[in-house]
Amino acid sequence: MTEATAAADDSAQDTYDVIVLGAGPVGQVLVERARAAGLSVAIVERELVGGECSYWGCVPSKALLRPVLAVDDARRVDGARQAVTGPVDAAGVFTRRDRYVSDWDDTGQADALTSGKGAVLVRGHGRLDGPRRVSVATPDDRIVRLAARHAVVLATGSSPALPDLPGIAEARPWTNRQGTDSSTVPRRLAVVGGGPVGVEMATAWSGLGSTVTLVVRESGLLPRMEPFVGELVEHSFKESGVDVRLGVTVTELSRPGGTGPVRLVLDDGSEFEADEVLLATGRKPNTGDIGLHTVGLTAGSWPDVDDTCRVRGVAGGWLYAVGDLNHRALLTHQGKYQSRMAGAAIAARAAGRPVDDEPWGAHVATADNAAVPQAVFTDPEVGAVGLSAAQAQRAGHRIRVVDVDLGRQVVGALLYADGYQGQARMVVDLDTETLLGVTFVGPGVAELLHSATIAVAGQVPIGRLWHAVPCFPTISEVWLRLLEAYRG
């Protein structure tokens, strides 16, 4: 099948088994699963095939961060730190970033969708147009009309939610897009927001040479994680020269004429200037102009879905929503997981087969509620999955919390970095003796995350984990230290 071959005039209507709105990684996985089940698929995209993750999110941010973190790692090892004598080469990092985003050319991903996966790609702004119907306003001012036999899947993602601040228009703030596609290093950068995007962008641009001020309204960084995570990241920021201001809110921005420095006014009465300001203050669903009202839903809302990602409140059960816009877990890997489950559910329903919607069944995204993994690529790195201790207590679990100091108790960590600083925690359900959550913070810990995810999602008993022997001397030996601390 080919790109943009559907419905060549305004009156025609092409029918497919499944229509997907949004060709980011989440939409692409849905296509893959539907096509594997033998269903015909049309996918609609108004920007670049590959979406936010490929061009302004996960991929470019990690391409920027890896050189910064690699230099930090080298500086922590005697015998290697002497070889790192200068700053990160920003121009080289930007070239690396451009390579990984294919210079913002989506030809390869578009070809993979059409030639590789056998979908029809329709470029343009797609909107629901009543039950099982989609209309697409194409770049050449045509209207392409599509109909779905079995399902329409919304995979339109999210975009930055900017605060209503005086002066925000003239300040022209960066969002994650400018934070990942810019190729000029501002001398002074203000980052507003202490969540994963804010702390990663502060890490990247500080490493690239900006003097960074990080403004956070909460009392700590990464507030949804265990408290020690934010404390260790904050300590590292301060050591590297980042000015961290906690418990304060920006009340006003000013940039007269839209040029020159930006002045930020905070609610504690202080002010400061920066050459650019990056706002990492949350996300909103891209549902404001996709025709939700034509099927009885509210424009701009987060669609409410069941565990098969089918939208509730729509007669006939033909509408699904996957990825960021359903607000279950705003992470690319979790959205792709939802697409695998939703794709399997759509295929089963299309074939008249039963849907396995029991927890951890073949057609449900149970992990969204119990085992969401997240890595944050700061220095030190963060990896967490499942519930924090506070979340587990609020959920009514009877728990025991076990902590290990990576820098004191794990030989592999000491060999990884001289003067290693880090911590690990597991939250144990005392009634089942399984893990509800695991958190790591320290250099190199992101690669430990999948072992923790398997333990949590698989509900592996503590007794069985004793038989999963970690290799010496690796950081993974933290698992043995955690189990020993639990046993006492």
JSON list of C-alpha atoms in Angstrom, two decimals, residues 22-29 45 47-64 96-110 112-113 117 157-158 176-177 180-181 283 324 331-333 336:
[
{"chain": "A", "resi": 22, "resn": "GLY", "atom": "CA", "xyz": [-1.52, 9.83, 14.93]},
{"chain": "A", "resi": 23, "resn": "ALA", "atom": "CA", "xyz": [1.59, 8.17, 13.46]},
{"chain": "A", "resi": 24, "resn": "GLY", "atom": "CA", "xyz": [3.93, 8.49, 16.41]},
{"chain": "A", "resi": 25, "resn": "PRO", "atom": "CA", "xyz": [5.48, 5.34, 17.89]},
{"chain": "A", "resi": 26, "resn": "VAL", "atom": "CA", "xyz": [2.23, 4.53, 19.71]},
{"chain": "A", "resi": 27, "resn": "GLY", "atom": "CA", "xyz": [0.16, 4.71, 16.53]},
{"chain": "A", "resi": 28, "resn": "GLN", "atom": "CA", "xyz": [2.78, 2.75, 14.62]},
{"chain": "A", "resi": 29, "resn": "VAL", "atom": "CA", "xyz": [2.65, -0.14, 17.09]},
{"chain": "A", "resi": 45, "resn": "GLU", "atom": "CA", "xyz": [-0.61, 12.17, 10.53]},
{"chain": "A", "resi": 47, "resn": "GLU", "atom": "CA", "xyz": [3.12, 16.46, 11.30]},
{"chain": "A", "resi": 48, "resn": "LEU", "atom": "CA", "xyz": [6.10, 14.09, 11.05]},
{"chain": "A", "resi": 49, "resn": "VAL", "atom": "CA", "xyz": [5.65, 10.34, 11.00]},
{"chain": "A", "resi": 50, "resn": "GLY", "atom": "CA", "xyz": [7.37, 9.30, 14.21]},
{"chain": "A", "resi": 51, "resn": "GLY", "atom": "CA", "xyz": [5.77, 11.98, 16.34]},
{"chain": "A", "resi": 52, "resn": "GLU", "atom": "CA", "xyz": [6.98, 13.88, 19.39]},
{"chain": "A", "resi": 53, "resn": "CYS", "atom": "CA", "xyz": [9.15, 11.06, 20.73]},
{"chain": "A", "resi": 54, "resn": "SER", "atom": "CA", "xyz": [11.21, 10.68, 17.57]},
{"chain": "A", "resi": 55, "resn": "TYR", "atom": "CA", "xyz": [11.85, 14.35, 16.86]},
{"chain": "A", "resi": 56, "resn": "TRP", "atom": "CA", "xyz": [11.31, 16.45, 20.03]},
{"chain": "A", "resi": 57, "resn": "GLY", "atom": "CA", "xyz": [11.17, 14.02, 22.95]},
{"chain": "A", "resi": 58, "resn": "CYS", "atom": "CA", "xyz": [12.82, 10.75, 23.93]},
{"chain": "A", "resi": 59, "resn": "VAL", "atom": "CA", "xyz": [15.22, 10.37, 21.02]},
{"chain": "A", "resi": 60, "resn": "PRO", "atom": "CA", "xyz": [16.73, 13.86, 20.71]},
{"chain": "A", "resi": 61, "resn": "SER", "atom": "CA", "xyz": [16.81, 14.44, 24.47]},
{"chain": "A", "resi": 62, "resn": "LYS", "atom": "CA", "xyz": [18.78, 11.23, 25.04]},
{"chain": "A", "resi": 63, "resn": "ALA", "atom": "CA", "xyz": [21.05, 12.03, 22.09]},
{"chain": "A", "resi": 64, "resn": "LEU", "atom": "CA", "xyz": [21.85, 15.33, 23.83]},
{"chain": "A", "resi": 96, "resn": "ARG", "atom": "CA", "xyz": [24.83, 13.68, 16.87]},
{"chain": "A", "resi": 97, "resn": "ARG", "atom": "CA", "xyz": [21.29, 14.77, 17.78]},
{"chain": "A", "resi": 98, "resn": "ASP", "atom": "CA", "xyz": [20.53, 15.72, 14.19]},
{"chain": "A", "resi": 99, "resn": "ARG", "atom": "CA", "xyz": [21.68, 12.31, 13.00]},
{"chain": "A", "resi": 100, "resn": "TYR", "atom": "CA", "xyz": [19.37, 10.50, 15.41]},
{"chain": "A", "resi": 101, "resn": "VAL", "atom": "CA", "xyz": [16.35, 12.58, 14.36]},
{"chain": "A", "resi": 102, "resn": "SER", "atom": "CA", "xyz": [17.22, 12.06, 10.66]},
{"chain": "A", "resi": 103, "resn": "ASP", "atom": "CA", "xyz": [17.47, 15.86, 10.31]},
{"chain": "A", "resi": 104, "resn": "TRP", "atom": "CA", "xyz": [13.71, 15.95, 10.99]},
{"chain": "A", "resi": 105, "resn": "ASP", "atom": "CA", "xyz": [13.04, 14.01, 7.78]},
{"chain": "A", "resi": 106, "resn": "ASP", "atom": "CA", "xyz": [10.40, 11.29, 8.26]},
{"chain": "A", "resi": 107, "resn": "THR", "atom": "CA", "xyz": [10.87, 9.51, 4.92]},
{"chain": "A", "resi": 108, "resn": "GLY", "atom": "CA", "xyz": [12.30, 6.39, 6.54]},
{"chain": "A", "resi": 109, "resn": "GLN", "atom": "CA", "xyz": [9.52, 6.02, 9.08]},
{"chain": "A", "resi": 110, "resn": "ALA", "atom": "CA", "xyz": [6.84, 6.76, 6.50]},
{"chain": "A", "resi": 112, "resn": "ALA", "atom": "CA", "xyz": [8.34, 1.60, 7.09]},
{"chain": "A", "resi": 113, "resn": "LEU", "atom": "CA", "xyz": [4.64, 2.21, 7.73]},
{"chain": "A", "resi": 117, "resn": "LYS", "atom": "CA", "xyz": [3.75, -2.63, 7.62]},
{"chain": "A", "resi": 157, "resn": "GLY", "atom": "CA", "xyz": [-0.48, 12.40, 21.98]},
{"chain": "A", "resi": 158, "resn": "SER", "atom": "CA", "xyz": [-0.01, 15.47, 24.12]},
{"chain": "A", "resi": 176, "resn": "ASN", "atom": "CA", "xyz": [10.45, 20.56, 25.15]},
{"chain": "A", "resi": 177, "resn": "ARG", "atom": "CA", "xyz": [10.57, 21.19, 21.39]},
{"chain": "A", "resi": 180, "resn": "THR", "atom": "CA", "xyz": [15.62, 19.43, 22.10]},
{"chain": "A", "resi": 181, "resn": "ASP", "atom": "CA", "xyz": [15.89, 20.96, 18.61]},
{"chain": "A", "resi": 283, "resn": "ARG", "atom": "CA", "xyz": [1.13, 18.33, 29.31]},
{"chain": "A", "resi": 324, "resn": "ASP", "atom": "CA", "xyz": [-0.44, 10.15, 26.30]},
{"chain": "A", "resi": 331, "resn": "LEU", "atom": "CA", "xyz": [5.51, 7.61, 28.62]},
{"chain": "A", "resi": 332, "resn": "THR", "atom": "CA", "xyz": [6.28, 6.37, 25.11]},
{"chain": "A", "resi": 333, "resn": "HIS", "atom": "CA", "xyz": [7.05, 2.80, 26.15]},
{"chain": "A", "resi": 336, "resn": "LYS", "atom": "CA", "xyz": [3.35, 1.32, 22.94]}
]
